[in-house]
CSV table of C-alpha atoms and ligand atoms in Angstrom, one decimal:
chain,number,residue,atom,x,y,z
P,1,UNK,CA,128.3,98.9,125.8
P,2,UNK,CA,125.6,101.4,125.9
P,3,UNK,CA,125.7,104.1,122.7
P,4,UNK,CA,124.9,107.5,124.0
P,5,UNK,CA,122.7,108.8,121.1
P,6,UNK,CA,121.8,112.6,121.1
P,7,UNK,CA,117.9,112.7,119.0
P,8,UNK,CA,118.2,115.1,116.2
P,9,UNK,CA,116.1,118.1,116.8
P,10,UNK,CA,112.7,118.5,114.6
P,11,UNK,CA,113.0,121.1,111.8
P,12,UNK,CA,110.1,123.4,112.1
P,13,UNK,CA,108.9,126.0,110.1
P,14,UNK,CA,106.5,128.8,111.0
P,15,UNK,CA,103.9,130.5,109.0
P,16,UNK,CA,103.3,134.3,110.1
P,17,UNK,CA,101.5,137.3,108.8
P,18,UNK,CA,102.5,140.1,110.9
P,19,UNK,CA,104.5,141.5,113.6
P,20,UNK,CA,105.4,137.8,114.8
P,21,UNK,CA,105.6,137.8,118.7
P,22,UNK,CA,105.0,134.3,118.9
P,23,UNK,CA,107.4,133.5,116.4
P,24,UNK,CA,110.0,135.1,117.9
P,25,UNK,CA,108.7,133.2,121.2
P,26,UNK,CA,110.1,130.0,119.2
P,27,UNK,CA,112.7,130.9,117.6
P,28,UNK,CA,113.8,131.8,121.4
P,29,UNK,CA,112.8,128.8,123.1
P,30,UNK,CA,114.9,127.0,119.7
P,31,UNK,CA,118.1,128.7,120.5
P,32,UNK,CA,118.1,127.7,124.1
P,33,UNK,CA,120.2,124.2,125.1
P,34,UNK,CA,118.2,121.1,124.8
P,35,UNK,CA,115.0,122.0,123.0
P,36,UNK,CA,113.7,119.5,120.8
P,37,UNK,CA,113.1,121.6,117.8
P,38,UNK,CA,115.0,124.0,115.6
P,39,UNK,CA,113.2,127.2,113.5
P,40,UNK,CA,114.1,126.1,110.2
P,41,UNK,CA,112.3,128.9,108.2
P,42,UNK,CA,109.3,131.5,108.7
P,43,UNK,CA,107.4,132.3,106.0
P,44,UNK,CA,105.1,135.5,105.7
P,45,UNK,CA,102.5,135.9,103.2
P,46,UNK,CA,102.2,139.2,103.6
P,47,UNK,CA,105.9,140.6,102.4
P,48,UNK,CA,105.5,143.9,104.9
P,49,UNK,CA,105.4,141.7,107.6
P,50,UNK,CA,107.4,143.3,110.7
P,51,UNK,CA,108.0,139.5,111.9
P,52,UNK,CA,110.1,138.7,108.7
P,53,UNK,CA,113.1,141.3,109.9
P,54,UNK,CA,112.8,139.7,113.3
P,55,UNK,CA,113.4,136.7,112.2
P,56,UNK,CA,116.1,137.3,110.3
P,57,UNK,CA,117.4,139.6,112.6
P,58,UNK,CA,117.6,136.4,114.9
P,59,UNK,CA,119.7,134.5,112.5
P,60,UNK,CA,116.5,132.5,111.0
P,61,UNK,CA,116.4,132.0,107.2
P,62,UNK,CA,112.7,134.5,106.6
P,63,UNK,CA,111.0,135.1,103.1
P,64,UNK,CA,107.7,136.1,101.8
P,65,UNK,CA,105.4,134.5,99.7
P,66,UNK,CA,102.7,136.8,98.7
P,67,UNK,CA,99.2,135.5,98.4
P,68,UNK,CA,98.2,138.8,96.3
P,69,UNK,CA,101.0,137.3,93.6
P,70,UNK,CA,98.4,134.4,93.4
P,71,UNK,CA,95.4,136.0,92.9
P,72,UNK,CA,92.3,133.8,94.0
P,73,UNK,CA,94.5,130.5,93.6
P,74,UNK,CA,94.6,129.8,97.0
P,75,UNK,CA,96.1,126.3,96.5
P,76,UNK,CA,99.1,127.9,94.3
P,77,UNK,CA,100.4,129.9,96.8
P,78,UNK,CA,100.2,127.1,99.3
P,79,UNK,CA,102.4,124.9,97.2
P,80,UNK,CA,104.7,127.5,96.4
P,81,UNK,CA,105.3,127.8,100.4
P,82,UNK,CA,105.0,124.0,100.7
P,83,UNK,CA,107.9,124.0,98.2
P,84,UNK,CA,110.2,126.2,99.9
P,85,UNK,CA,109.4,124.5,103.7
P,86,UNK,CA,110.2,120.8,101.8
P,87,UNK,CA,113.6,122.5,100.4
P,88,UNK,CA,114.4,123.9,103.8
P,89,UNK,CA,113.5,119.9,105.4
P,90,UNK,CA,110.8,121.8,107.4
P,91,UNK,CA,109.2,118.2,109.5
P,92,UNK,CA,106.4,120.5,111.6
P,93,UNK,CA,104.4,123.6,111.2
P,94,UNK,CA,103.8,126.2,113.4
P,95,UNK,CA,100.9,128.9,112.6
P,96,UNK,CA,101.8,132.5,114.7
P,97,UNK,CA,99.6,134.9,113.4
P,98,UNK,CA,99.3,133.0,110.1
P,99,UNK,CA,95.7,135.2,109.2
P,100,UNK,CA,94.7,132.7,106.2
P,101,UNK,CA,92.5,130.3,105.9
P,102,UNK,CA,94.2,126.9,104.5
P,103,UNK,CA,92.8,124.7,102.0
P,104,UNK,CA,92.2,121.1,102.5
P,105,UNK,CA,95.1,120.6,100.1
P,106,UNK,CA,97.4,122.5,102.8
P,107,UNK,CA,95.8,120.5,105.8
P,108,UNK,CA,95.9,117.1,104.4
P,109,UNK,CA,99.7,117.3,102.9
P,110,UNK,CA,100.7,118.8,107.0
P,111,UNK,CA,98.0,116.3,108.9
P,112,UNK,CA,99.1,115.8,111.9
P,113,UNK,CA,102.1,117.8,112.0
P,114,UNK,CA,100.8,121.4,112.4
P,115,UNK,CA,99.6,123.5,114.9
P,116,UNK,CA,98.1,127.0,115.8
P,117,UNK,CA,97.5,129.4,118.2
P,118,UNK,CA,94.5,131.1,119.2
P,119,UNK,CA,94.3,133.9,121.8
P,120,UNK,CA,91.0,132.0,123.3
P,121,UNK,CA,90.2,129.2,125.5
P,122,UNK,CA,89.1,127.2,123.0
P,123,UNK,CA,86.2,126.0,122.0
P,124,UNK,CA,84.9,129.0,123.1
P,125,UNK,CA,85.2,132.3,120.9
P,126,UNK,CA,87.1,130.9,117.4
P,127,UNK,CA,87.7,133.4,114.6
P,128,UNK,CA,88.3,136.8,115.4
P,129,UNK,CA,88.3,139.8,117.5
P,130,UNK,CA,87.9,137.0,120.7
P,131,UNK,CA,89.3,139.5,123.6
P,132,UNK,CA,86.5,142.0,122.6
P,133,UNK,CA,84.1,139.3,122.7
P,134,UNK,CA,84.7,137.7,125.8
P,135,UNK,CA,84.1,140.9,127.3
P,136,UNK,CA,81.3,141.5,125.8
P,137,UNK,CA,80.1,138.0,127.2
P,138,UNK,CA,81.2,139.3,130.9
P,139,UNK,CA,84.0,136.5,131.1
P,140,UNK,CA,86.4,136.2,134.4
P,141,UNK,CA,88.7,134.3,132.6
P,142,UNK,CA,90.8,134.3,129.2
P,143,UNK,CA,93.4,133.0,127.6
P,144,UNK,CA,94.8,130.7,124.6
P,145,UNK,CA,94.7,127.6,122.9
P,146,UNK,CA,97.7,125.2,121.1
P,147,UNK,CA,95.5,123.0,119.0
P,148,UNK,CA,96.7,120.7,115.8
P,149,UNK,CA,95.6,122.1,112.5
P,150,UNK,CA,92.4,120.0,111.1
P,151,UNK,CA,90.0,121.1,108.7
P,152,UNK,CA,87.8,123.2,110.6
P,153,UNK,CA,89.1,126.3,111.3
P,154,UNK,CA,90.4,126.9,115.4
P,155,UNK,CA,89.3,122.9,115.4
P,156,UNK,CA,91.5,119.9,115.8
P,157,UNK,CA,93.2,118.3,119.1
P,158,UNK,CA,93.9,120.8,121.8
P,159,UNK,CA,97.6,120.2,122.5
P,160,UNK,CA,97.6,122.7,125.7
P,161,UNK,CA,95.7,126.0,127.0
P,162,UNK,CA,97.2,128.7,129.8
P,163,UNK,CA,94.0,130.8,131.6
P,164,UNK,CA,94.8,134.3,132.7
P,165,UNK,CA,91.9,136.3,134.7
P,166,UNK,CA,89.8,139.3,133.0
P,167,UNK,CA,90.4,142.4,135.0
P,168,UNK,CA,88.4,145.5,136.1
P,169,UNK,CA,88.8,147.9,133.8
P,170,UNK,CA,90.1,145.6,131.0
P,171,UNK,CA,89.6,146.4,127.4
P,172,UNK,CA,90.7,144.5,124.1
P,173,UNK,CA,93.9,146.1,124.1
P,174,UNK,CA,94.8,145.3,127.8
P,175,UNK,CA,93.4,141.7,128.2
P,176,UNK,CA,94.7,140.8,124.6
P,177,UNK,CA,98.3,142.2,126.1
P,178,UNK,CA,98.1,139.5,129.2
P,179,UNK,CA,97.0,136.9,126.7
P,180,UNK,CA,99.6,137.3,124.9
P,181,UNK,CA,102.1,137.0,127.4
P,182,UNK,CA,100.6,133.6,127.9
P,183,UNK,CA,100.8,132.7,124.2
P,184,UNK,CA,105.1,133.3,124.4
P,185,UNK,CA,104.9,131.0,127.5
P,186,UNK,CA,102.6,128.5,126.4
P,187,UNK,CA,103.4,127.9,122.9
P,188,UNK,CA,107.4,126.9,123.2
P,189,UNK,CA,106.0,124.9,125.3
P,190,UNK,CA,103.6,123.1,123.6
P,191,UNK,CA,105.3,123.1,120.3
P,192,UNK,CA,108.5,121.2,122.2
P,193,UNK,CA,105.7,118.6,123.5
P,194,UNK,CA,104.6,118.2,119.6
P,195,UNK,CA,107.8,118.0,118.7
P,196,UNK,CA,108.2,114.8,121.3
P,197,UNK,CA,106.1,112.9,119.3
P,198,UNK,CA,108.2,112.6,116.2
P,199,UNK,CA,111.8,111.1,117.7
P,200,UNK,CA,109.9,108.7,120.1
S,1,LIG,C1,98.3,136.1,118.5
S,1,LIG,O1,97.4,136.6,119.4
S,1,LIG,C2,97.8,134.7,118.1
S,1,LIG,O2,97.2,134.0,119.1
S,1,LIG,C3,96.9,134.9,117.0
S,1,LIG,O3,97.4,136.0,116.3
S,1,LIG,C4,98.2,136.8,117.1
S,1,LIG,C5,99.6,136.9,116.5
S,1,LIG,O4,100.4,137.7,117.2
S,1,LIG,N1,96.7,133.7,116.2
S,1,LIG,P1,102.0,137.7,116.9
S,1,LIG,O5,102.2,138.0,115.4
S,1,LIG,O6,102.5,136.3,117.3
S,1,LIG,O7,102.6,138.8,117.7
Protein backbone atom coordinates (compact mmCIF):
# COMPACT_ATOMS: atom_id res chain seq x y z
CA UNK A 1 0.00 0.00 0.00
CA UNK A 2 1.41 3.32 -0.97
CA UNK A 3 1.27 6.17 1.98
CA UNK A 4 0.33 9.48 0.38
CA UNK A 5 2.61 11.90 2.44
CA UNK A 6 1.99 15.65 2.05
CA UNK A 7 6.00 17.43 2.79
CA UNK A 8 5.64 19.96 5.40
CA UNK A 9 6.20 23.39 4.17
CA UNK A 10 9.64 25.21 5.08
CA UNK A 11 9.22 27.99 7.81
CA UNK A 12 10.80 31.03 6.57
CA UNK A 13 11.52 34.15 7.94
CA UNK A 14 12.25 37.45 6.24
CA UNK A 15 14.51 40.19 7.31
CA UNK A 16 13.31 43.76 5.99
CA UNK A 17 14.10 47.41 6.54
CA UNK A 18 11.57 49.31 4.78
CA UNK A 19 8.52 49.55 2.82
CA UNK A 20 8.74 45.61 2.10
CA UNK A 21 7.46 45.05 -1.51
CA UNK A 22 9.21 41.93 -1.80
CA UNK A 23 8.20 40.74 1.37
CA UNK A 24 4.83 41.08 0.68
CA UNK A 25 5.71 39.31 -2.71
CA UNK A 26 6.30 36.16 -0.37
CA UNK A 27 4.10 36.28 1.97
CA UNK A 28 1.68 36.18 -1.24
CA UNK A 29 3.21 33.56 -3.10
CA UNK A 30 3.01 31.62 0.76
CA UNK A 31 -0.61 31.96 0.99
CA UNK A 32 -1.31 30.49 -2.36
CA UNK A 33 -2.10 26.43 -2.52
CA UNK A 34 0.85 24.28 -2.84
CA UNK A 35 3.82 26.48 -2.16
CA UNK A 36 6.63 24.92 -0.48
CA UNK A 37 7.17 27.48 2.11
CA UNK A 38 5.29 29.43 4.81
CA UNK A 39 6.24 33.27 6.16
CA UNK A 40 6.86 32.38 9.57
CA UNK A 41 7.92 35.92 10.83
CA UNK A 42 9.44 39.32 9.26
CA UNK A 43 11.60 41.11 11.27
CA UNK A 44 12.49 44.90 10.65
CA UNK A 45 15.37 46.49 12.18
CA UNK A 46 14.32 49.63 11.67
CA UNK A 47 10.84 49.85 13.95
CA UNK A 48 9.24 52.69 11.34
CA UNK A 49 9.42 50.32 8.83
CA UNK A 50 6.11 50.60 6.57
CA UNK A 51 6.67 46.73 5.64
CA UNK A 52 6.03 45.71 9.35
CA UNK A 53 2.16 46.92 9.19
CA UNK A 54 1.98 44.99 5.87
CA UNK A 55 2.93 42.20 7.19
CA UNK A 56 0.88 42.10 9.88
CA UNK A 57 -1.83 43.39 8.06
CA UNK A 58 -1.43 40.06 5.98
CA UNK A 59 -1.88 37.89 9.01
CA UNK A 60 2.05 37.38 9.39
CA UNK A 61 3.48 37.52 13.03
CA UNK A 62 5.96 41.19 12.31
CA UNK A 63 8.22 42.84 15.02
CA UNK A 64 11.18 45.14 15.18
CA UNK A 65 14.38 44.73 16.52
CA UNK A 66 16.20 47.93 16.48
CA UNK A 67 19.87 48.01 15.72
CA UNK A 68 20.14 51.68 17.24
CA UNK A 69 19.01 49.69 20.79
CA UNK A 70 22.42 47.95 20.13
CA UNK A 71 24.64 50.55 19.59
CA UNK A 72 27.87 49.50 17.66
CA UNK A 73 27.31 45.74 18.83
CA UNK A 74 26.47 44.49 15.62
CA UNK A 75 26.55 40.84 16.69
CA UNK A 76 23.96 41.56 19.70
CA UNK A 77 21.42 42.64 17.70
CA UNK A 78 21.88 39.76 15.32
CA UNK A 79 21.39 37.23 18.07
CA UNK A 80 18.55 38.93 19.51
CA UNK A 81 16.84 38.49 15.94
CA UNK A 82 18.38 35.04 15.67
CA UNK A 83 16.59 34.35 18.90
CA UNK A 84 13.22 35.31 18.00
CA UNK A 85 13.52 33.54 14.21
CA UNK A 86 14.74 30.10 16.35
CA UNK A 87 11.49 30.65 18.76
CA UNK A 88 9.28 31.16 15.76
CA UNK A 89 11.09 27.55 14.09
CA UNK A 90 12.16 30.02 11.23
CA UNK A 91 14.32 26.88 8.78
CA UNK A 92 15.35 29.75 5.89
CA UNK A 93 15.97 33.32 5.50
CA UNK A 94 14.93 35.65 3.19
CA UNK A 95 16.73 39.26 2.94
CA UNK A 96 13.93 41.95 1.17
CA UNK A 97 15.33 45.20 1.60
CA UNK A 98 17.31 44.01 4.66
CA UNK A 99 19.93 47.40 4.36
CA UNK A 100 22.57 45.84 6.95
CA UNK A 101 25.50 44.43 6.60
CA UNK A 102 25.72 40.94 8.50
CA UNK A 103 28.45 39.71 10.42
CA UNK A 104 30.27 36.53 9.84
CA UNK A 105 28.59 35.38 13.06
CA UNK A 106 25.04 35.91 11.22
CA UNK A 107 26.32 34.25 7.95
CA UNK A 108 27.92 31.26 9.40
CA UNK A 109 24.90 30.35 11.96
CA UNK A 110 22.31 30.76 8.44
CA UNK A 111 25.08 29.12 5.78
CA UNK A 112 23.38 27.90 3.34
CA UNK A 113 19.95 28.66 4.16
CA UNK A 114 19.63 32.43 3.24
CA UNK A 115 19.16 34.40 0.48
CA UNK A 116 18.96 38.02 -0.94
CA UNK A 117 17.81 40.14 -3.50
CA UNK A 118 19.55 42.56 -5.45
CA UNK A 119 17.92 44.86 -7.99
CA UNK A 120 21.09 44.08 -10.48
CA UNK A 121 22.24 41.48 -12.75
CA UNK A 122 24.64 40.34 -10.67
CA UNK A 123 28.00 40.38 -10.59
CA UNK A 124 27.64 43.42 -12.17
CA UNK A 125 26.83 46.77 -10.02
CA UNK A 126 26.67 45.24 -6.11
CA UNK A 127 26.04 47.74 -3.34
CA UNK A 128 23.98 50.63 -3.97
CA UNK A 129 22.28 53.07 -5.99
CA UNK A 130 22.75 50.17 -9.10
CA UNK A 131 19.74 51.57 -11.44
CA UNK A 132 21.58 55.01 -11.47
CA UNK A 133 24.66 53.30 -12.29
CA UNK A 134 23.81 51.17 -14.99
CA UNK A 135 22.73 54.21 -16.67
CA UNK A 136 25.39 55.89 -16.18
CA UNK A 137 27.36 52.85 -17.81
CA UNK A 138 24.78 53.14 -20.92
CA UNK A 139 23.34 49.54 -20.23
CA UNK A 140 20.38 47.97 -22.56
CA UNK A 141 19.61 45.67 -20.06
CA UNK A 142 18.78 45.43 -16.11
CA UNK A 143 17.40 43.56 -13.74
CA UNK A 144 17.92 41.43 -10.42
CA UNK A 145 19.66 38.73 -8.82
CA UNK A 146 18.42 35.80 -6.04
CA UNK A 147 21.83 34.83 -4.74
CA UNK A 148 22.50 32.72 -1.20
CA UNK A 149 23.94 34.81 1.46
CA UNK A 150 27.96 34.24 1.86
CA UNK A 151 30.36 36.39 3.26
CA UNK A 152 30.92 38.88 0.75
CA UNK A 153 28.43 41.18 0.41
CA UNK A 154 25.91 40.65 -3.05
CA UNK A 155 28.34 37.33 -3.32
CA UNK A 156 27.45 33.75 -2.88
CA UNK A 157 25.60 31.21 -5.49
CA UNK A 158 23.21 32.90 -7.82
CA UNK A 159 19.99 30.96 -7.31
CA UNK A 160 18.08 32.84 -10.39
CA UNK A 161 18.17 36.35 -12.33
CA UNK A 162 15.02 37.97 -14.53
CA UNK A 163 16.49 40.76 -17.32
CA UNK A 164 14.20 43.61 -18.18
CA UNK A 165 15.43 46.18 -21.02
CA UNK A 166 16.57 49.90 -20.22
CA UNK A 167 14.31 52.24 -21.99
CA UNK A 168 14.66 55.64 -23.69
CA UNK A 169 14.03 58.13 -21.49
CA UNK A 170 14.59 55.91 -18.31
CA UNK A 171 15.78 57.29 -15.07
CA UNK A 172 16.46 55.67 -11.64
CA UNK A 173 13.06 56.04 -10.64
CA UNK A 174 11.49 54.48 -13.76
CA UNK A 175 13.96 51.58 -14.50
CA UNK A 176 14.19 50.78 -10.72
CA UNK A 177 10.04 50.63 -10.93
CA UNK A 178 10.33 47.74 -13.86
CA UNK A 179 13.05 46.07 -11.82
CA UNK A 180 11.13 45.79 -9.27
CA UNK A 181 8.29 44.26 -10.81
CA UNK A 182 10.71 41.55 -11.76
CA UNK A 183 11.96 41.20 -8.17
CA UNK A 184 7.95 40.19 -6.96
CA UNK A 185 8.03 37.72 -9.89
CA UNK A 186 11.36 36.32 -9.54
CA UNK A 187 11.84 36.01 -5.94
CA UNK A 188 8.60 33.68 -4.89
CA UNK A 189 10.07 31.97 -7.29
CA UNK A 190 13.36 31.37 -6.47
CA UNK A 191 12.83 31.25 -2.80
CA UNK A 192 10.10 28.15 -3.45
CA UNK A 193 13.18 26.48 -5.60
CA UNK A 194 15.37 27.08 -2.24
CA UNK A 195 12.91 25.90 -0.37
CA UNK A 196 13.03 22.44 -2.63
CA UNK A 197 16.21 21.65 -1.39
CA UNK A 198 15.33 21.06 2.26
CA UNK A 199 12.35 18.24 2.06
CA UNK A 200 14.24 16.37 -0.76
C1 LIG B 1 14.61 46.00 -3.63
O1 LIG B 1 14.94 46.69 -4.79
C2 LIG B 1 15.62 44.91 -3.37
O2 LIG B 1 16.13 44.34 -4.53
C3 LIG B 1 16.70 45.64 -2.63
O3 LIG B 1 16.03 46.58 -1.82
C4 LIG B 1 14.77 46.88 -2.40
C5 LIG B 1 13.75 46.58 -1.35
O4 LIG B 1 12.46 46.98 -1.74
N1 LIG B 1 17.54 44.72 -1.91
P1 LIG B 1 11.20 46.43 -0.95
O5 LIG B 1 11.38 46.83 0.51
O6 LIG B 1 11.16 44.96 -1.13
O7 LIG B 1 10.02 47.11 -1.56
Amino acid sequence: MTEARVKAKVKVGVLISGRGSNMLALIEAAQAGGYPAEISAVISNRPGAAGLQVASDAGVFAMAIDHALFGKDREGHERAMDAVLRDRGVEALALAGFMRVLSPWFVQAWAGRMINIHPSLLPAYPGLNTHARALEAGETEAGCTVHEVTLGVDEGPVLGQARVPVLKGDDADRLAARVLEAEHRLYPAALAEFCARFRQ
